[in-house]
Amino acid sequence: MDEDQVIMIPPDCVSSLGHSRTIVHIDADCFYAQVEMLENPELRDKPLGVQQKNIVVTCNYVAREKGVSKLMLVAEARKLSPGLVLVNGEDLARYRVMSDRVTDLLQSRFSSLVERLGLDENFVDVSEMVKARTPTAQVAGHVYGDLVREEEEQRLECHCGCDQRVKIGSQVAQEMREAIREEVGLTTCAGVSYNKVLAKLVGSQHKPNQQTTLFSWQAHKLISSLPGGVRAIPGIGRQMSDLLKSGGISSLCDLQQAGLDTLMTIFGNSDRASVVQKLAFGVDDTPVKPSGRPKSLGIEDAVKGVNCAQDAEAKIEALSGRLLDLLTAQQDGRLPGTVRLTVRKWDKATKEARRESRQAAMPALPPLHSETFRASSLAKMMPLLKELFAKMVPDKNEFHLTLLGVAFTNFCDRKSGKGSISSFLQPVAKKARLDGTGVEASTSHGLLPPEVDRDVFNSLPAEMQEEILADWKNRQQTLSSPTKAKKKCTINDYFGKKK
Ligand code: TTP
Ligand code: MG
């Protein structure tokens, strides 16, 4: 297409949302290859391909420099790069784990609106976060096209505030990429714009490990720069392009010129016809559809050299309060089974910052929307968090922290009633034991119900321990007065030793 030609958007393709949203598209660089290199760091400097059957499904950037590309036949890749190291990538389990970690991090830290696309891409709607931030003059990373606006672009210049929003979005995208790099170990590319299709398209402009922002007045330039076929538009895959072809539409130009009626005849569905027609002009009103409930919810703040316990505790308390507010705002009624504290310590000797996290089983919290929820949850959490802090920072006089974070994980649905408290607790108990990082709830109870596993019991918060003991006492009383005996599901049934 002619890059200088400004595309006129037909009236029925005009966006109903305008440029009101801010969307970030995140894509992991050579995803499978990075997972392999993380597990086996000596592969980093070698040309590496990930093989499925006789195809190199992806390769690292060392191999790409030698001409190897994604979905190339193994034989061809070997010719281009005789030293190519090939690993088998047919077992997707490890890739899925890393993929979940990225989505989880984005959901828990940046926005509840995260939509996964395949294993290594995520759309994140950061509009709310952007609204809450102060304006910035800086764009993080690259800007698509020239910053100097040509006459035509000046005409297209938008005054709805979208330039400012995508600038802030670019800062958020950079924070996302840094967090993924630091916590998951992967480098990523990001695209920032006001809709999904443009964010995805612009993100691939600079690869690897870079990000690009698209202002609204450059959108036409990006669309015009695409290769001619309809497949250049994300969302139009092989099946759809075959369908379009059967209706006489092969190029992007054909698609732009096709009327809605033609597209409706091809797709037999007016919604799809309209979405596809709009996509061809870079207009995309489809929402970021959350891909499942977050597995964790966290909040972190970089701090300037916290080096006394009192300051650290005040910061942890403030973070915990904000986190509880986020938990209430989640509105799905779930409560966390585990709380995790993260610190980043500055090591004077090595001049390096190191992250460390510890977690503990959560105490029972009051009902989520009760008046006392925040205050009493804080009062219950703080002793635990202080204990975790003391474990990670044992020398109270000699430390220097550059970051503090609190997160909830291990979410469970929790309804009222005894049956549900047990289902809420069971995974917590398991998790606390498996991690080995849970704080042992100190207990003065020497005697335990015979069916209860002491390790499981020790890993529970004091309230739960008391409930188990009270329940046991109750049962003993019931047994000693047989007239009152009745079969009931109790909390202890769930913590029994395996027979
Ligand atoms: P991509 O994001 O397409 O590729 P990539 O992450 O390897 O490289 P890039 O730096 O260009 O983003 O796909 C993600 C992973 O999906 C990729 O690592 C391997 C896998 N994959 C397949 O298994 N089959 C396929 O046809 C494609 C395209 C990818
Ligand atoms: Mg990728």
Short mmCIF file of C-alpha atoms and ligand atoms in Angstrom, two decimals:
data_model
loop_
_atom_site.label_atom_id
_atom_site.label_comp_id
_atom_site.label_asym_id
_atom_site.label_seq_id
_atom_site.Cartn_x
_atom_site.Cartn_y
_atom_site.Cartn_z
CA MET A 1 0.00 0.00 0.00
CA ASP A 2 1.06 3.59 -0.53
CA GLU A 3 2.38 4.81 2.82
CA ASP A 4 1.61 8.44 2.12
CA GLN A 5 -1.99 7.77 1.26
CA VAL A 6 -4.26 8.67 4.14
CA ILE A 7 -6.96 6.07 4.52
CA MET A 8 -10.44 7.48 4.80
CA ILE A 9 -12.39 5.51 7.34
CA PRO A 10 -15.97 4.94 6.13
CA PRO A 11 -18.66 6.17 8.53
CA ASP A 12 -19.78 2.68 9.58
CA CYS A 13 -16.19 1.83 10.55
CA VAL A 14 -15.69 4.72 12.91
CA SER A 15 -14.89 3.52 16.41
CA SER A 16 -17.58 3.86 19.03
CA LEU A 17 -14.89 4.11 21.70
CA GLY A 18 -12.68 6.66 20.00
CA HIS A 19 -9.21 6.59 21.54
CA SER A 20 -10.43 6.32 25.10
CA ARG A 21 -8.65 3.11 26.11
CA THR A 22 -4.96 2.43 26.62
CA ILE A 23 -3.87 -1.05 25.59
CA VAL A 24 -0.50 -2.77 25.95
CA HIS A 25 0.38 -5.87 23.95
CA ILE A 26 3.17 -7.99 25.45
CA ASP A 27 4.93 -10.70 23.45
CA ALA A 28 7.76 -12.85 24.82
CA ASP A 29 10.86 -12.95 22.61
CA CYS A 30 11.55 -16.34 20.98
CA PHE A 31 9.44 -17.83 23.76
CA TYR A 32 10.20 -21.57 23.73
CA ALA A 33 13.87 -20.85 23.06
CA GLN A 34 14.05 -18.47 26.04
CA VAL A 35 12.53 -21.08 28.33
CA GLU A 36 15.18 -23.54 27.15
CA MET A 37 17.96 -20.98 27.65
CA LEU A 38 16.72 -20.17 31.16
CA GLU A 39 16.97 -23.83 32.07
CA ASN A 40 20.28 -24.26 30.31
CA PRO A 41 22.16 -20.92 30.30
CA GLU A 42 25.13 -22.18 28.28
CA LEU A 43 22.80 -22.26 25.26
CA ARG A 44 22.50 -18.47 25.38
CA ASP A 45 25.45 -17.71 23.11
CA LYS A 46 24.78 -20.56 20.70
CA PRO A 47 22.36 -20.65 17.79
CA LEU A 48 19.42 -22.55 19.24
CA GLY A 49 16.34 -23.99 17.57
CA VAL A 50 13.32 -25.62 19.17
CA GLN A 51 12.20 -28.59 17.15
CA GLN A 52 8.79 -30.19 16.77
CA LYS A 53 8.75 -33.03 14.25
CA ASN A 54 10.92 -31.79 11.34
CA ILE A 55 10.22 -28.11 11.95
CA VAL A 56 12.08 -25.45 13.91
CA VAL A 57 9.06 -23.84 15.59
CA THR A 58 11.19 -21.04 16.98
CA CYS A 59 14.84 -20.14 17.43
CA ASN A 60 16.84 -17.72 19.50
CA TYR A 61 18.11 -14.45 18.10
CA VAL A 62 21.66 -15.81 17.63
CA ALA A 63 20.17 -18.31 15.16
CA ARG A 64 17.98 -15.60 13.60
CA GLU A 65 21.13 -13.60 12.81
CA LYS A 66 22.30 -16.57 10.80
CA GLY A 67 19.10 -16.57 8.77
CA VAL A 68 17.18 -19.25 10.65
CA SER A 69 13.54 -18.30 11.07
CA LYS A 70 10.40 -19.53 12.81
CA LEU A 71 8.67 -22.53 11.21
CA MET A 72 11.64 -23.40 9.01
CA LEU A 73 12.38 -27.00 8.07
CA VAL A 74 15.15 -28.47 10.24
CA ALA A 75 17.19 -29.42 7.17
CA GLU A 76 17.10 -25.86 5.84
CA ALA A 77 17.94 -24.38 9.25
CA ARG A 78 20.94 -26.71 9.57
CA LYS A 79 22.21 -25.58 6.18
CA LEU A 80 22.01 -21.93 7.20
CA SER A 81 23.53 -22.51 10.61
CA PRO A 82 25.66 -25.67 10.71
CA GLY A 83 26.34 -25.21 14.43
CA LEU A 84 22.62 -25.00 15.25
CA VAL A 85 21.76 -26.67 18.56
CA LEU A 86 18.33 -28.29 18.45
CA VAL A 87 16.21 -29.12 21.47
CA ASN A 88 12.95 -31.04 21.40
CA GLY A 89 9.99 -28.79 22.13
CA GLU A 90 7.15 -31.28 21.94
CA ASP A 91 6.38 -31.34 25.66
CA LEU A 92 4.62 -28.03 26.27
CA ALA A 93 4.32 -28.36 30.07
CA ARG A 94 7.31 -26.14 30.94
CA TYR A 95 6.25 -23.52 28.44
CA ARG A 96 2.75 -23.49 29.94
CA VAL A 97 4.15 -22.91 33.42
CA MET A 98 6.17 -19.91 32.25
CA SER A 99 3.22 -18.63 30.26
CA ASP A 100 1.00 -18.76 33.36
CA ARG A 101 3.60 -16.92 35.39
CA VAL A 102 3.66 -14.02 32.94
CA THR A 103 -0.15 -13.71 32.78
CA ASP A 104 -0.38 -14.03 36.54
CA LEU A 105 2.12 -11.27 37.10
CA LEU A 106 0.29 -8.94 34.73
CA GLN A 107 -3.10 -9.73 36.30
CA SER A 108 -1.94 -9.41 39.85
CA ARG A 109 0.18 -6.29 39.48
CA PHE A 110 -1.13 -4.24 36.60
CA SER A 111 -4.72 -4.86 35.56
CA SER A 112 -7.48 -7.39 36.03
CA LEU A 113 -8.14 -7.01 32.29
CA VAL A 114 -5.54 -9.33 30.80
CA GLU A 115 -6.34 -11.43 27.75
CA ARG A 116 -4.02 -14.23 26.73
CA LEU A 117 -3.33 -14.84 23.10
CA GLY A 118 -1.54 -18.14 22.56
CA LEU A 119 1.13 -19.00 25.10
CA ASP A 120 3.35 -15.97 24.97
CA GLU A 121 1.18 -12.96 24.20
CA ASN A 122 -1.08 -10.90 26.44
CA PHE A 123 -3.25 -7.87 25.87
CA VAL A 124 -3.54 -5.67 28.94
CA ASP A 125 -6.10 -2.90 29.26
CA VAL A 126 -4.30 -0.36 31.45
CA SER A 127 -6.85 2.45 31.03
CA GLU A 128 -7.69 2.63 34.74
CA MET A 129 -4.07 2.63 35.83
CA VAL A 130 -3.27 5.33 33.28
CA LYS A 131 -6.10 7.55 34.59
CA ALA A 132 -4.66 7.39 38.07
CA ARG A 133 -1.16 8.52 37.00
CA THR A 134 0.26 11.98 36.63
CA PRO A 135 0.89 13.28 33.10
CA THR A 136 4.28 12.67 31.55
CA ALA A 137 6.18 14.23 28.68
CA GLN A 138 8.31 11.14 28.20
CA VAL A 139 7.62 8.15 25.99
CA ALA A 140 9.38 4.99 27.16
CA GLY A 141 10.98 3.12 24.25
CA HIS A 142 10.39 3.82 20.57
CA VAL A 143 7.68 5.93 18.98
CA TYR A 144 6.22 4.71 15.70
CA GLY A 145 6.94 6.94 12.69
CA ASP A 146 8.26 10.48 12.91
CA LEU A 147 7.53 12.68 15.84
CA VAL A 148 7.38 15.60 13.43
CA ARG A 149 3.81 15.78 12.22
CA GLU A 150 3.29 16.27 8.56
CA GLU A 151 0.55 18.60 7.39
CA GLU A 152 -1.89 15.75 6.91
CA GLU A 153 -1.08 14.35 10.32
CA GLN A 154 -1.62 17.71 11.94
CA ARG A 155 -5.08 17.52 10.50
CA LEU A 156 -5.48 14.09 12.10
CA GLU A 157 -4.09 15.28 15.41
CA CYS A 158 -6.44 14.32 18.16
CA HIS A 159 -7.28 16.46 21.16
CA CYS A 160 -9.03 13.84 23.27
CA GLY A 161 -5.96 13.35 25.42
CA CYS A 162 -4.93 10.06 23.80
CA ASP A 163 -1.35 11.23 23.18
CA GLN A 164 -0.92 11.73 26.91
CA ARG A 165 -2.60 8.43 27.75
CA VAL A 166 -0.43 6.34 25.46
CA LYS A 167 2.66 8.12 26.80
CA ILE A 168 1.72 7.02 30.32
CA GLY A 169 0.85 3.61 28.84
CA SER A 170 4.40 3.38 27.50
CA GLN A 171 5.77 3.92 31.02
CA VAL A 172 3.45 1.20 32.35
CA ALA A 173 4.57 -1.13 29.54
CA GLN A 174 8.17 -0.57 30.50
CA GLU A 175 7.39 -1.42 34.12
CA MET A 176 5.61 -4.59 32.97
CA ARG A 177 8.57 -5.66 30.89
CA GLU A 178 11.01 -4.95 33.71
CA ALA A 179 8.87 -6.96 36.15
CA ILE A 180 8.63 -9.91 33.72
CA ARG A 181 12.39 -9.76 33.17
CA GLU A 182 13.19 -9.55 36.85
CA GLU A 183 10.65 -12.01 38.21
CA VAL A 184 10.08 -14.53 35.44
CA GLY A 185 13.40 -14.10 33.65
CA LEU A 186 11.99 -13.47 30.16
CA THR A 187 12.61 -10.58 27.80
CA THR A 188 9.56 -9.29 25.95
CA CYS A 189 8.42 -6.81 23.32
CA ALA A 190 5.53 -4.45 23.90
CA GLY A 191 3.26 -2.36 21.74
CA VAL A 192 1.25 0.51 23.20
CA SER A 193 -1.77 2.16 21.61
CA TYR A 194 -5.49 2.77 22.10
CA ASN A 195 -6.80 -0.54 20.76
CA LYS A 196 -5.76 -4.16 20.54
CA VAL A 197 -5.05 -4.47 16.82
CA LEU A 198 -2.82 -1.39 16.75
CA ALA A 199 -1.01 -2.33 19.99
CA LYS A 200 -0.19 -5.75 18.55
CA LEU A 201 0.88 -4.41 15.17
CA VAL A 202 3.11 -1.69 16.56
CA GLY A 203 4.73 -4.02 19.13
CA SER A 204 6.45 -5.98 16.39
CA GLN A 205 8.16 -2.90 14.95
CA HIS A 206 11.25 -3.23 17.14
CA LYS A 207 12.39 -6.69 18.24
CA PRO A 208 13.68 -8.24 20.46
CA ASN A 209 13.43 -6.78 23.96
CA GLN A 210 12.06 -3.38 22.89
CA GLN A 211 8.79 -1.52 22.89
CA THR A 212 7.01 0.83 20.53
CA THR A 213 4.21 3.31 21.03
CA LEU A 214 1.72 4.41 18.39
CA PHE A 215 -0.04 7.76 18.57
CA SER A 216 -3.46 8.01 16.95
CA TRP A 217 -2.27 10.36 14.20
CA GLN A 218 0.22 7.72 13.00
CA ALA A 219 -2.29 4.86 12.83
CA HIS A 220 -2.97 5.36 9.11
CA LYS A 221 0.77 5.19 8.41
CA LEU A 222 1.10 1.88 10.24
CA ILE A 223 -1.86 0.33 8.42
CA SER A 224 -0.58 1.61 5.06
CA SER A 225 2.84 0.10 5.72
CA LEU A 226 1.47 -3.42 6.09
CA PRO A 227 2.19 -6.04 3.44
CA GLY A 228 -0.67 -6.35 0.96
CA GLY A 229 -2.45 -9.55 2.04
CA VAL A 230 -5.36 -9.62 4.49
CA ARG A 231 -3.34 -11.89 6.80
CA ALA A 232 -1.25 -8.87 7.75
CA ILE A 233 -4.12 -7.94 10.05
CA PRO A 234 -3.94 -9.72 13.41
CA GLY A 235 -7.14 -11.64 13.93
CA ILE A 236 -7.40 -12.65 10.29
CA GLY A 237 -6.04 -16.17 10.16
CA ARG A 238 -5.86 -18.76 7.43
CA GLN A 239 -9.48 -19.84 7.66
CA MET A 240 -10.83 -16.32 7.50
CA SER A 241 -8.50 -15.32 4.69
CA ASP A 242 -9.60 -18.39 2.67
CA LEU A 243 -13.21 -17.38 3.25
CA LEU A 244 -12.48 -13.82 2.14
CA LYS A 245 -10.62 -15.10 -0.91
CA SER A 246 -13.62 -17.21 -1.90
CA GLY A 247 -15.59 -13.94 -1.89
CA GLY A 248 -13.02 -12.23 -4.11
CA ILE A 249 -11.12 -10.38 -1.36
CA SER A 250 -7.38 -11.04 -1.30
CA SER A 251 -5.65 -7.81 -0.46
CA LEU A 252 -6.00 -5.37 2.40
CA CYS A 253 -7.11 -2.78 -0.16
CA ASP A 254 -9.88 -5.15 -1.34
CA LEU A 255 -10.99 -5.57 2.25
CA GLN A 256 -11.03 -1.84 2.88
CA GLN A 257 -13.12 -1.29 -0.20
CA ALA A 258 -15.55 -4.15 0.45
CA GLY A 259 -18.88 -2.98 1.79
CA LEU A 260 -20.48 -4.38 4.92
CA ASP A 261 -23.11 -6.16 2.80
CA THR A 262 -20.42 -8.09 0.89
CA LEU A 263 -18.70 -9.08 4.12
CA MET A 264 -22.00 -10.13 5.67
CA THR A 265 -22.65 -12.41 2.70
CA ILE A 266 -19.18 -13.92 3.08
CA PHE A 267 -19.35 -14.45 6.86
CA GLY A 268 -23.08 -14.91 7.24
CA ASN A 269 -22.79 -12.95 10.44
CA SER A 270 -23.12 -9.19 10.77
CA ASP A 271 -21.05 -8.87 13.96
CA ARG A 272 -18.06 -10.64 12.49
CA ALA A 273 -18.41 -8.75 9.21
CA SER A 274 -18.34 -5.46 11.07
CA VAL A 275 -15.36 -6.41 13.26
CA VAL A 276 -13.32 -7.52 10.25
CA GLN A 277 -14.23 -4.47 8.24
CA LYS A 278 -13.11 -2.20 11.08
CA LEU A 279 -9.90 -4.14 11.66
CA ALA A 280 -8.88 -3.40 8.07
CA PHE A 281 -8.76 0.29 9.04
CA GLY A 282 -7.00 -0.28 12.36
CA VAL A 283 -10.28 0.26 14.23
CA ASP A 284 -10.86 -2.28 16.99
CA ASP A 285 -13.55 -1.84 19.62
CA THR A 286 -13.29 -5.42 20.89
CA PRO A 287 -12.66 -5.46 24.63
CA VAL A 288 -9.72 -7.08 26.39
CA LYS A 289 -11.49 -10.22 27.61
CA PRO A 290 -10.03 -11.39 30.92
CA SER A 291 -8.69 -14.92 30.52
CA GLY A 292 -9.57 -16.25 33.93
CA ARG A 293 -9.35 -15.13 37.47
CA PRO A 294 -5.96 -14.05 38.74
CA LYS A 295 -4.06 -16.55 40.81
CA SER A 296 -2.44 -13.85 42.82
CA LEU A 297 -2.85 -10.20 43.68
CA GLY A 298 0.19 -8.16 44.59
CA ILE A 299 1.50 -4.71 45.12
CA GLU A 300 5.12 -3.56 45.20
CA ASP A 301 6.84 -0.27 45.74
CA ALA A 302 10.42 0.67 45.06
CA VAL A 303 11.69 2.42 48.18
CA LYS A 304 14.60 4.73 48.69
CA GLY A 305 16.96 2.94 51.04
CA VAL A 306 14.75 1.72 53.86
CA ASN A 307 17.20 0.72 56.58
CA CYS A 308 15.30 0.68 59.83
CA ALA A 309 12.70 -1.87 60.91
CA GLN A 310 10.20 0.80 61.92
CA ASP A 311 10.19 2.35 58.44
CA ALA A 312 9.97 -1.05 56.82
CA GLU A 313 6.99 -2.03 58.97
CA ALA A 314 5.21 1.25 58.25
CA LYS A 315 5.72 0.66 54.53
CA ILE A 316 4.53 -2.96 54.78
CA GLU A 317 1.43 -1.82 56.64
CA ALA A 318 0.66 0.83 54.02
CA LEU A 319 1.15 -1.70 51.20
CA SER A 320 -1.04 -4.24 53.00
CA GLY A 321 -3.82 -1.68 53.38
CA ARG A 322 -3.70 -0.90 49.67
CA LEU A 323 -3.66 -4.60 48.88
CA LEU A 324 -6.74 -5.21 51.03
CA ASP A 325 -8.48 -2.42 49.14
CA LEU A 326 -7.60 -4.15 45.88
CA LEU A 327 -8.90 -7.42 47.27
CA THR A 328 -12.23 -5.79 48.10
CA ALA A 329 -12.33 -4.23 44.64
CA GLN A 330 -11.82 -7.63 42.97
CA GLN A 331 -15.49 -8.30 43.65
CA ASP A 332 -15.32 -12.02 43.05
CA GLY A 333 -15.61 -12.86 46.73
CA ARG A 334 -12.47 -14.95 46.85
CA LEU A 335 -10.14 -14.81 49.79
CA PRO A 336 -6.41 -15.54 49.74
CA GLY A 337 -4.97 -18.60 51.43
CA THR A 338 -1.44 -17.27 51.53
CA VAL A 339 0.28 -13.96 52.02
CA ARG A 340 3.72 -13.32 50.57
CA LEU A 341 6.22 -10.66 51.53
CA THR A 342 8.93 -9.63 49.09
CA VAL A 343 12.02 -7.56 49.85
CA ARG A 344 14.80 -6.43 47.58
CA LYS A 345 18.04 -6.08 49.51
CA TRP A 346 20.97 -4.04 48.42
CA ASP A 347 24.22 -5.88 49.03
CA LYS A 348 27.00 -3.35 49.65
CA ALA A 349 29.77 -5.89 49.09
CA THR A 350 28.63 -7.18 45.69
CA LYS A 351 26.84 -3.93 44.76
CA GLU A 352 23.85 -5.97 43.64
CA ALA A 353 20.18 -5.97 44.56
CA ARG A 354 18.62 -9.33 45.39
CA ARG A 355 14.94 -10.19 45.76
CA GLU A 356 13.70 -12.57 48.40
CA SER A 357 10.17 -13.70 49.24
CA ARG A 358 8.60 -15.63 52.09
CA GLN A 359 5.05 -16.66 52.53
CA ALA A 360 2.70 -17.78 55.27
CA ALA A 361 -0.79 -19.17 55.56
CA MET A 362 -3.33 -16.36 55.89
CA PRO A 363 -5.28 -15.93 59.09
CA ALA A 364 -9.07 -16.21 58.80
CA LEU A 365 -10.38 -12.84 57.63
CA PRO A 366 -13.69 -11.22 58.53
CA PRO A 367 -16.42 -11.08 55.85
CA LEU A 368 -15.07 -9.26 52.81
CA HIS A 369 -17.46 -6.33 52.79
CA SER A 370 -17.90 -5.91 56.52
CA GLU A 371 -17.11 -2.52 58.04
CA THR A 372 -14.21 -3.87 60.03
CA PHE A 373 -12.71 -5.84 57.15
CA ARG A 374 -9.77 -3.57 56.46
CA ALA A 375 -8.78 -2.72 60.01
CA SER A 376 -9.19 -6.15 61.46
CA SER A 377 -7.54 -7.89 58.49
CA LEU A 378 -4.58 -5.55 58.86
CA ALA A 379 -4.38 -6.30 62.56
CA LYS A 380 -4.31 -10.01 61.80
CA MET A 381 -1.82 -9.81 58.96
CA MET A 382 0.77 -7.49 60.46
CA PRO A 383 2.17 -9.90 63.09
CA LEU A 384 2.62 -12.53 60.36
CA LEU A 385 4.28 -10.06 58.01
CA LYS A 386 6.59 -8.84 60.76
CA GLU A 387 7.57 -12.44 61.42
CA LEU A 388 8.28 -12.99 57.71
CA PHE A 389 10.27 -9.76 57.61
CA ALA A 390 12.39 -10.81 60.60
CA LYS A 391 13.17 -14.11 58.84
CA MET A 392 14.38 -12.38 55.71
CA VAL A 393 16.09 -9.47 57.45
CA PRO A 394 17.47 -10.99 60.64
CA ASP A 395 20.00 -8.24 61.41
CA LYS A 396 17.84 -5.30 62.45
CA ASN A 397 20.75 -2.84 62.38
CA GLU A 398 22.38 -3.68 59.11
CA PHE A 399 20.19 -3.72 56.03
CA HIS A 400 19.31 -1.60 53.07
CA LEU A 401 16.07 -2.29 51.16
CA THR A 402 15.22 -0.95 47.74
CA LEU A 403 11.80 -2.59 47.31
CA LEU A 404 9.00 -3.99 49.42
CA GLY A 405 5.99 -5.96 48.21
CA VAL A 406 3.02 -7.80 49.63
CA ALA A 407 0.93 -10.29 47.66
CA PHE A 408 -2.00 -12.60 48.21
CA THR A 409 -1.94 -15.98 46.48
CA ASN A 410 -3.63 -19.33 46.69
CA PHE A 411 -7.13 -17.91 46.28
CA CYS A 412 -10.11 -19.97 47.28
CA ASP A 413 -13.83 -19.38 47.08
CA ARG A 414 -15.08 -18.99 50.59
CA LYS A 415 -18.69 -19.01 51.53
CA SER A 416 -19.98 -18.85 55.08
CA GLY A 417 -20.49 -22.01 57.06
CA LYS A 418 -18.31 -24.71 58.43
CA GLY A 419 -18.24 -26.92 55.37
CA SER A 420 -16.73 -24.13 53.34
CA ILE A 421 -14.11 -23.04 55.83
CA SER A 422 -12.59 -26.45 55.47
CA SER A 423 -12.53 -26.32 51.70
CA PHE A 424 -10.94 -22.89 52.03
CA LEU A 425 -8.28 -24.27 54.30
CA GLN A 426 -7.32 -27.50 52.71
CA PRO A 427 -5.19 -26.20 49.86
CA VAL A 428 -3.62 -23.67 52.18
CA ALA A 429 -2.42 -26.37 54.46
CA LYS A 430 -1.04 -28.39 51.56
CA LYS A 431 0.63 -25.40 50.00
CA ALA A 432 2.22 -24.19 53.20
CA ARG A 433 3.76 -27.60 53.64
CA LEU A 434 4.91 -28.01 50.08
CA ASP A 435 6.55 -24.62 49.89
CA GLY A 436 8.38 -25.08 53.13
CA THR A 437 8.32 -21.32 53.41
CA GLY A 438 5.17 -21.04 55.49
CA VAL A 439 5.64 -19.69 58.96
CA GLU A 440 4.88 -22.35 61.54
CA ALA A 441 2.04 -21.12 63.65
CA SER A 442 3.33 -21.43 67.17
CA THR A 443 1.06 -23.59 69.19
CA SER A 444 0.94 -24.32 72.83
CA HIS A 445 -1.40 -27.26 72.26
CA GLY A 446 0.40 -30.43 73.10
CA LEU A 447 -2.61 -32.66 72.53
CA LEU A 448 -4.21 -32.95 69.11
CA PRO A 449 -7.24 -34.82 67.81
CA PRO A 450 -5.99 -38.31 66.89
CA GLU A 451 -6.86 -38.01 63.18
CA VAL A 452 -5.07 -34.69 62.70
CA ASP A 453 -1.63 -34.55 61.19
CA ARG A 454 0.62 -32.43 63.43
CA ASP A 455 2.53 -30.89 60.51
CA VAL A 456 -0.67 -29.82 58.83
CA PHE A 457 -1.96 -28.47 62.11
CA ASN A 458 1.24 -26.48 62.75
CA SER A 459 1.04 -24.84 59.38
CA LEU A 460 -2.40 -23.38 60.10
CA PRO A 461 -3.15 -19.96 61.53
CA ALA A 462 -3.98 -19.79 65.21
CA GLU A 463 -7.69 -19.20 64.60
CA MET A 464 -8.01 -22.33 62.54
CA GLN A 465 -6.09 -24.32 65.13
CA GLU A 466 -8.48 -23.10 67.77
CA GLU A 467 -11.45 -24.02 65.64
CA ILE A 468 -10.11 -27.55 65.13
CA LEU A 469 -9.54 -27.96 68.85
CA ALA A 470 -12.96 -26.55 69.71
CA ASP A 471 -14.54 -28.86 67.16
CA TRP A 472 -12.72 -31.84 68.66
CA LYS A 473 -13.81 -30.89 72.16
CA ASN A 474 -17.35 -30.61 70.90
CA ARG A 475 -17.23 -34.05 69.33
CA GLN A 476 -15.87 -35.58 72.50
CA GLN A 477 -18.74 -34.06 74.46
CA THR A 478 -21.23 -35.27 71.87
CA LEU A 479 -19.79 -38.77 72.01
CA SER A 480 -20.04 -38.81 75.80
CA SER A 481 -23.75 -37.94 75.53
CA PRO A 482 -25.02 -40.31 72.79
CA THR A 483 -28.50 -38.79 72.63
CA LYS A 484 -27.04 -35.66 71.03
CA ALA A 485 -24.87 -37.51 68.53
CA LYS A 486 -25.49 -36.74 64.91
CA LYS A 487 -23.36 -37.14 61.79
CA LYS A 488 -21.97 -33.84 60.74
CA CYS A 489 -19.17 -32.73 58.43
CA THR A 490 -16.59 -30.99 60.63
CA ILE A 491 -13.41 -29.11 59.99
CA ASN A 492 -11.38 -31.98 61.43
CA ASP A 493 -12.64 -34.35 58.75
CA TYR A 494 -10.60 -32.34 56.30
CA PHE A 495 -7.34 -32.46 58.18
CA GLY A 496 -7.33 -36.11 59.05
CA LYS A 497 -4.20 -38.16 58.46
CA LYS A 498 -4.46 -40.25 55.34
CA LYS A 499 -5.61 -43.74 56.26
P1 TTP B 1 5.67 -16.51 18.53
O1 TTP B 1 5.37 -15.41 19.48
O2 TTP B 1 5.11 -16.44 17.16
O3 TTP B 1 7.23 -16.64 18.36
P2 TTP B 1 8.42 -16.46 19.37
O4 TTP B 1 7.98 -15.98 20.70
O5 TTP B 1 9.19 -17.72 19.38
O6 TTP B 1 9.32 -15.38 18.65
P3 TTP B 1 9.17 -13.79 18.61
O7 TTP B 1 10.44 -13.28 19.24
O8 TTP B 1 9.13 -13.48 17.16
O9 TTP B 1 7.93 -13.42 19.33
O10 TTP B 1 5.23 -17.90 19.15
C1 TTP B 1 5.36 -18.23 20.52
C2 TTP B 1 5.79 -19.67 20.68
O11 TTP B 1 4.83 -20.54 20.14
C3 TTP B 1 7.08 -19.98 19.99
O12 TTP B 1 8.20 -19.80 20.85
C4 TTP B 1 6.94 -21.38 19.57
C5 TTP B 1 5.47 -21.64 19.53
N1 TTP B 1 4.94 -21.80 18.17
C6 TTP B 1 4.55 -23.07 17.73
O13 TTP B 1 4.69 -24.05 18.46
N2 TTP B 1 4.04 -23.20 16.47
C7 TTP B 1 3.88 -22.14 15.64
O14 TTP B 1 3.40 -22.30 14.52
C8 TTP B 1 4.30 -20.83 16.10
C9 TTP B 1 4.16 -19.62 15.23
C10 TTP B 1 4.81 -20.72 17.36
MG MG B 2 6.80 -14.25 20.99
#
